[in-house]
Coordinates of C-alpha atoms and ligand atoms in Angstrom, one line a residue:
X1 CA -4.5 -90.5 -22.3
X2 CA -5.9 -90.8 -26.1
X3 CA -4.4 -94.1 -27.0
X4 CA -4.2 -94.0 -30.9
X5 CA -3.6 -97.2 -33.4
X6 CA -1.7 -95.9 -37.1
X7 CA -1.5 -98.3 -39.4
X8 CA 1.2 -97.4 -42.2
X9 CA 2.8 -96.2 -39.5
X10 CA 6.7 -96.4 -41.0
X11 CA 5.5 -94.8 -44.2
X12 CA 4.9 -91.3 -45.5
X13 CA 2.3 -90.6 -43.9
X14 CA 2.4 -92.9 -41.2
X15 CA 5.4 -92.1 -39.8
X16 CA 4.4 -87.6 -39.5
X17 CA 1.1 -89.1 -38.5
X18 CA 2.6 -91.0 -35.0
X19 CA 5.2 -87.9 -35.2
X20 CA 2.8 -85.4 -34.8
X21 CA 0.2 -87.7 -32.2
X22 CA 3.6 -87.9 -30.0
X23 CA 4.1 -84.8 -30.3
X24 CA 0.1 -83.7 -28.8
X25 CA 1.1 -86.4 -25.6
X26 CA -1.2 -89.0 -27.3
X27 CA 0.0 -93.0 -26.5
X28 CA 0.8 -94.5 -30.6
X29 CA 0.7 -97.6 -31.4
X30 CA 2.5 -98.4 -34.9
X31 CA 1.3 -101.0 -36.5
X32 CA 3.2 -101.9 -40.2
X33 CA 3.6 -105.6 -41.6
X34 CA 6.7 -106.3 -39.1
X35 CA 6.0 -104.4 -35.7
X36 CA 7.8 -100.4 -36.0
X37 CA 10.4 -99.3 -33.8
X38 CA 9.9 -96.2 -33.6
X39 CA 10.8 -94.8 -30.9
X40 CA 8.1 -93.6 -28.1
X41 CA 6.0 -95.7 -29.9
X42 CA 4.4 -99.5 -29.1
X43 CA 5.5 -101.5 -32.7
X44 CA 3.1 -104.0 -34.0
X45 CA 2.5 -106.1 -36.4
X46 CA 0.2 -106.3 -38.6
X47 CA -1.0 -107.1 -41.7
X48 CA -4.4 -104.7 -43.5
X49 CA -4.1 -108.1 -46.9
X50 CA -4.7 -110.9 -44.0
X51 CA -6.5 -109.3 -41.1
X52 CA -3.2 -111.2 -39.0
X53 CA -2.7 -108.9 -35.6
X54 CA -5.1 -106.3 -36.1
X55 CA -7.7 -107.7 -33.5
X56 CA -4.9 -107.1 -31.0
X57 CA -3.7 -104.2 -32.6
X58 CA -6.8 -102.5 -31.9
X59 CA -7.4 -104.0 -28.7
X60 CA -7.7 -101.1 -26.4
X61 CA -7.5 -97.9 -28.3
X62 CA -9.5 -95.3 -28.6
X63 CA -9.0 -94.3 -32.5
X64 CA -7.4 -95.2 -35.6
X65 CA -5.5 -94.5 -39.0
X66 CA -6.5 -96.1 -41.4
X67 CA -4.1 -96.2 -44.5
X68 CA -4.8 -98.7 -47.7
X69 CA -1.3 -99.7 -49.0
X70 CA -0.5 -98.4 -52.3
X71 CA -1.4 -102.1 -54.0
X72 CA -3.6 -103.4 -56.7
X73 CA -6.5 -103.3 -54.7
X74 CA -6.6 -100.5 -52.0
X75 CA -10.3 -101.9 -50.9
X76 CA -10.1 -105.1 -49.7
X77 CA -7.6 -104.0 -47.0
X78 CA -10.1 -101.3 -46.0
X79 CA -13.0 -103.9 -45.8
X80 CA -10.6 -105.5 -43.6
X81 CA -10.0 -102.9 -41.2
X82 CA -13.6 -102.2 -41.3
X83 CA -14.7 -105.7 -40.5
X84 CA -11.6 -106.0 -36.9
X85 CA -12.9 -102.5 -35.8
X86 CA -16.2 -103.4 -35.7
X87 CA -15.8 -106.2 -34.0
X88 CA -13.7 -104.0 -31.4
X89 CA -15.6 -101.8 -31.1
X90 CA -13.7 -99.0 -32.5
X91 CA -15.0 -95.4 -31.1
X92 CA -13.7 -93.9 -33.9
X93 CA -11.0 -94.0 -37.6
X94 CA -9.5 -91.7 -39.9
X95 CA -9.0 -93.1 -43.4
X96 CA -6.6 -91.6 -45.8
X97 CA -8.2 -91.4 -49.3
X98 CA -7.0 -89.1 -52.2
X99 CA -8.2 -86.2 -54.2
X100 CA -10.9 -87.1 -56.6
X101 CA -12.0 -90.3 -54.4
X102 CA -15.0 -90.9 -56.3
X103 CA -17.0 -94.6 -57.0
X104 CA -17.8 -93.4 -60.6
X105 CA -13.5 -92.2 -61.1
X106 CA -12.8 -92.6 -64.2
X107 CA -8.8 -94.0 -62.7
X108 CA -9.5 -97.1 -60.3
X109 CA -7.1 -95.6 -57.9
X110 CA -10.0 -92.6 -57.2
X111 CA -12.0 -95.5 -58.0
X112 CA -11.2 -97.7 -55.2
X113 CA -10.8 -94.9 -52.2
X114 CA -13.8 -93.5 -53.4
X115 CA -15.2 -97.6 -52.9
X116 CA -13.2 -97.9 -49.0
X117 CA -14.3 -94.2 -48.5
X118 CA -18.2 -95.9 -49.1
X119 CA -17.4 -98.9 -47.4
X120 CA -16.9 -96.9 -44.2
X121 CA -19.2 -94.3 -44.2
X122 CA -22.0 -97.7 -44.6
X123 CA -19.9 -99.4 -41.4
X124 CA -21.9 -97.4 -38.1
X125 CA -18.2 -96.2 -37.3
X126 CA -17.7 -92.8 -35.8
X127 CA -15.2 -91.9 -38.9
X128 CA -13.9 -88.9 -40.6
X129 CA -11.7 -89.0 -44.0
X130 CA -9.0 -87.4 -45.1
X131 CA -8.6 -86.2 -49.4
X132 CA -5.2 -84.9 -49.9
X133 CA -3.7 -84.1 -53.6
X134 CA -0.1 -85.1 -54.4
X135 CA 2.3 -85.7 -52.2
X136 CA 5.3 -82.7 -52.0
X137 CA 7.4 -86.1 -50.7
X138 CA 6.4 -87.5 -54.4
X139 CA 9.7 -85.8 -56.0
X140 CA 11.9 -87.2 -53.7
X141 CA 10.4 -90.7 -53.1
X142 CA 9.6 -91.0 -57.2
X143 CA 12.4 -88.9 -58.5
X144 CA 15.3 -89.0 -55.9
X145 CA 17.2 -91.0 -57.9
X146 CA 16.8 -90.0 -61.7
X147 CA 17.6 -85.8 -60.5
X148 CA 21.0 -87.7 -58.9
X149 CA 22.2 -89.6 -61.6
X150 CA 21.1 -87.9 -64.8
X151 CA 19.6 -84.2 -63.1
X152 CA 16.7 -85.0 -64.5
X153 CA 12.9 -86.4 -63.6
X154 CA 10.0 -87.3 -65.8
X155 CA 6.2 -87.5 -66.1
X156 CA 3.3 -86.3 -67.9
X157 CA 2.3 -83.7 -66.2
X158 CA 1.5 -81.5 -70.1
X159 CA 2.9 -78.2 -68.3
X160 CA 0.0 -78.2 -65.6
X161 CA 0.0 -77.5 -62.1
X162 CA -0.3 -79.3 -59.3
X163 CA -1.7 -78.2 -55.3
X164 CA 1.5 -80.7 -54.0
X165 CA 0.1 -81.0 -49.9
X166 CA 3.4 -81.7 -47.7
X167 CA 3.3 -85.2 -46.2
X168 CA 4.1 -83.2 -42.5
X169 CA 1.0 -81.3 -42.8
X170 CA -1.3 -84.3 -43.6
X171 CA 0.1 -85.5 -39.8
X172 CA -0.6 -83.2 -38.3
X173 CA -4.1 -82.6 -39.5
X174 CA -4.5 -86.2 -38.9
X175 CA -3.5 -85.9 -35.1
X176 CA -5.9 -83.1 -34.8
X177 CA -9.0 -84.7 -36.2
X178 CA -7.6 -87.7 -34.0
X179 CA -7.6 -86.2 -30.3
X180 CA -10.9 -84.1 -30.9
X181 CA -12.9 -86.7 -33.0
X182 CA -16.6 -85.6 -31.8
X183 CA -15.6 -82.0 -33.4
X184 CA -14.7 -83.8 -36.8
X185 CA -16.7 -87.0 -36.8
X186 CA -18.7 -87.6 -40.1
X187 CA -16.6 -85.4 -42.3
X188 CA -14.7 -85.7 -45.1
X189 CA -11.7 -82.9 -45.6
X190 CA -10.4 -82.1 -49.0
X191 CA -6.5 -80.8 -48.6
X192 CA -3.9 -79.4 -51.1
X193 CA -1.4 -77.3 -50.3
X194 CA -1.2 -73.6 -50.7
X195 CA 0.2 -72.6 -53.6
X196 CA -0.4 -75.2 -57.5
X197 CA 2.9 -75.5 -59.1
X198 CA 4.4 -77.2 -63.2
X199 CA 6.6 -79.4 -63.0
X200 CA 9.5 -77.5 -64.3
X201 CA 8.5 -74.7 -61.1
X202 CA 9.1 -77.7 -59.1
X203 CA 12.5 -78.1 -61.3
X204 CA 13.9 -74.8 -60.8
X205 CA 12.6 -74.9 -56.6
X206 CA 14.9 -77.9 -56.6
X207 CA 17.9 -76.6 -58.8
X208 CA 17.9 -73.2 -56.5
X209 CA 18.1 -75.6 -53.8
X210 CA 20.9 -78.5 -54.5
X211 CA 22.7 -75.6 -56.8
X212 CA 23.0 -77.3 -60.1
X213 CA 20.5 -77.7 -62.9
X214 CA 17.1 -80.2 -62.2
X215 CA 15.4 -80.2 -65.6
X216 CA 11.2 -81.7 -65.6
X217 CA 11.2 -83.9 -68.9
X218 CA 7.3 -83.7 -69.8
X219 CA 6.4 -86.9 -72.1
X220 CA 3.8 -88.5 -73.7
X221 CA 1.6 -91.0 -71.6
X222 CA 2.0 -93.7 -74.7
X223 CA 5.8 -93.0 -73.8
X224 CA 5.5 -93.2 -70.2
X225 CA 3.6 -95.7 -70.4
X226 CA 6.4 -97.5 -72.5
X227 CA 9.4 -96.5 -70.7
X228 CA 7.5 -98.8 -67.4
X229 CA 6.8 -101.1 -69.3
X230 CA 9.9 -101.8 -71.0
X231 CA 11.3 -101.4 -67.0
X232 CA 9.1 -104.7 -66.5
X233 CA 6.3 -102.8 -64.0
X234 CA 2.9 -104.5 -63.5
X235 CA 0.7 -103.3 -66.0
X236 CA -2.0 -102.6 -62.4
X237 CA 1.1 -99.7 -61.4
X238 CA 1.8 -98.9 -64.8
X239 CA -1.8 -98.2 -65.8
X240 CA -2.0 -96.1 -62.0
X241 CA 1.0 -93.9 -62.5
X242 CA -0.3 -92.6 -66.2
X243 CA -3.6 -92.2 -65.2
X244 CA -2.6 -89.6 -62.5
X245 CA 0.0 -88.3 -64.3
X246 CA -3.6 -87.9 -66.7
X247 CA -5.4 -86.1 -63.8
X248 CA -2.0 -83.5 -63.3
X249 CA -1.9 -83.1 -67.4
X250 CA -5.8 -82.5 -66.8
X251 CA -5.7 -79.6 -65.1
X252 CA -7.9 -82.0 -62.3
X253 CA -5.0 -81.2 -59.4
X254 CA -4.6 -77.9 -59.7
X255 CA -7.3 -75.6 -57.4
X256 CA -5.6 -75.4 -53.8
X257 CA -8.6 -76.2 -51.7
X258 CA -8.7 -74.1 -48.5
X259 CA -9.6 -76.5 -45.6
X260 CA -5.6 -77.2 -44.2
X261 CA -5.3 -74.3 -42.7
X262 CA -8.0 -74.6 -40.7
X263 CA -7.2 -77.6 -39.3
X264 CA -3.5 -76.5 -38.7
X265 CA -2.5 -74.2 -36.3
X266 CA 0.5 -73.0 -38.6
X267 CA 0.2 -71.7 -42.9
X268 CA 0.4 -74.9 -44.8
X269 CA 4.1 -75.5 -45.7
X270 CA 5.5 -74.8 -49.3
X271 CA 7.0 -77.1 -52.2
X272 CA 10.3 -75.6 -51.7
X273 CA 10.5 -75.8 -47.4
X274 CA 9.6 -79.9 -48.4
X275 CA 12.4 -80.0 -50.4
X276 CA 15.1 -77.9 -48.6
X277 CA 14.9 -80.1 -46.1
X278 CA 14.3 -83.3 -48.6
X279 CA 17.8 -81.8 -49.8
X280 CA 19.9 -84.7 -48.8
X281 CA 18.2 -87.0 -51.3
X282 CA 18.9 -85.3 -54.2
X283 CA 22.5 -85.3 -53.7
Ligands
NAP1 N1 1.0 -90.4 -52.8 C1 0.6 -89.6 -53.5 O1 0.8 -88.5 -54.0 C2 -0.5 -89.7 -53.0 C3 -1.9 -88.4 -52.9 C4 -3.4 -89.6 -52.0 C5 -3.2 -90.4 -51.6 N2 -2.3 -91.6 -51.2 C6 -2.5 -92.3 -51.5 O2 -1.4 -93.0 -50.0 C7 -1.3 -94.0 -49.6 C8 0.2 -94.4 -49.7 O3 0.7 -93.6 -49.0 P1 2.1 -93.5 -47.9 O4 2.8 -93.5 -49.4 O5 2.2 -92.9 -47.0 O6 2.5 -94.9 -48.1 P2 4.1 -95.8 -48.0 O7 5.1 -94.6 -48.1 O8 4.1 -96.9 -48.8 O9 4.0 -96.7 -46.8 C9 3.5 -97.6 -46.7 C10 2.6 -98.4 -45.0 O10 1.6 -99.3 -44.9 C11 3.0 -100.6 -44.7 N3 1.9 -101.7 -45.3 C12 2.3 -102.5 -46.5 N4 1.9 -103.2 -46.9 C13 0.9 -103.3 -45.7 C14 -0.3 -104.1 -45.6 N5 -0.4 -105.7 -46.1 N6 -0.4 -104.6 -43.8 C15 -0.5 -103.6 -43.2 N7 1.0 -102.2 -43.0 C16 1.5 -102.9 -44.8 C17 3.9 -100.2 -45.0 O11 4.8 -101.0 -43.6 P3 5.3 -102.0 -44.2 O12 5.6 -101.9 -46.0 O13 6.5 -102.1 -43.3 O14 4.5 -103.7 -43.8 C18 4.4 -98.9 -45.0 O15 4.6 -98.4 -43.5 C19 -2.5 -94.8 -50.6 O16 -3.7 -95.1 -50.1 C20 -2.0 -93.5 -51.7 O17 -3.4 -93.6 -52.7 C21 -0.9 -91.4 -52.6

């Protein structure tokens, strides 16, 4: 039976990767800074910022899912992972990257993912990379509180569309790759959801699901930046989040990309399905 290490196993994507691997009969080792307690999986403590626990976590696995947590420097954790994977002679690694990742990208987050992807490519390890667009779950993860308390969520996407993708679909695509590495070795998959929506359209979908009015309020990047600074968010995070809204506002996230359907054995999930699954977050 295939044994797979999943890093970031308690997060939005990692949880879905664990579930999809288990549904396909794999043995899962689930990693996070505190050993996760996930039913049916072996929980291991590992820290990608220090390397602690990684050697033991990689011992005896056939493949691993590498997720850089969203931190100021997302390159160092990937380099740490790669060094340990090389030492362990890991047979295959699937890295989660992001749409638009490139070493010369304008946005620091995209440059960091690009640098991590390039380090993996140069590592000599057998690998594949998934580059998803914005997650559908961002609406609940980032905006549920504001939707609950003020019936609105805020951004700076300026009326442009985003082809939001479902975390469950990313998890299933990841599991398909991790359990059939020979078919995916050396591939980079750019994946999006099946439809592109403006955030006003997302708000309308959500209004119908929660049966009350939810509005999307568009801010200028300057107002968004100053609101975040007033909330004492660190500068790198303010720059990152404002920059990501700029990616949407420029229309760069609007393309629906075809590769997800080929990795899944079903139609990709639409935004309203994810919002409906998560409706209790907005109540
Ligand atoms: N949100 C989007 O729209 C989007 C789109 C494309 C790509 N991405 C990329 O997706 C990634 C984030 O994925 P996510 O949303 O699933 O993350 P998440 O929900 O924030 O979960 C992060 C996971 O990493 C673990 N973790 C945090 N720090 C760690 C460390 N130092 N060592 C080991 N594990 C650590 C966390 O568990 P513990 O805290 O318990 O350790 C948790 O399991 C980022 O690379 C981001 O750039 C996001």
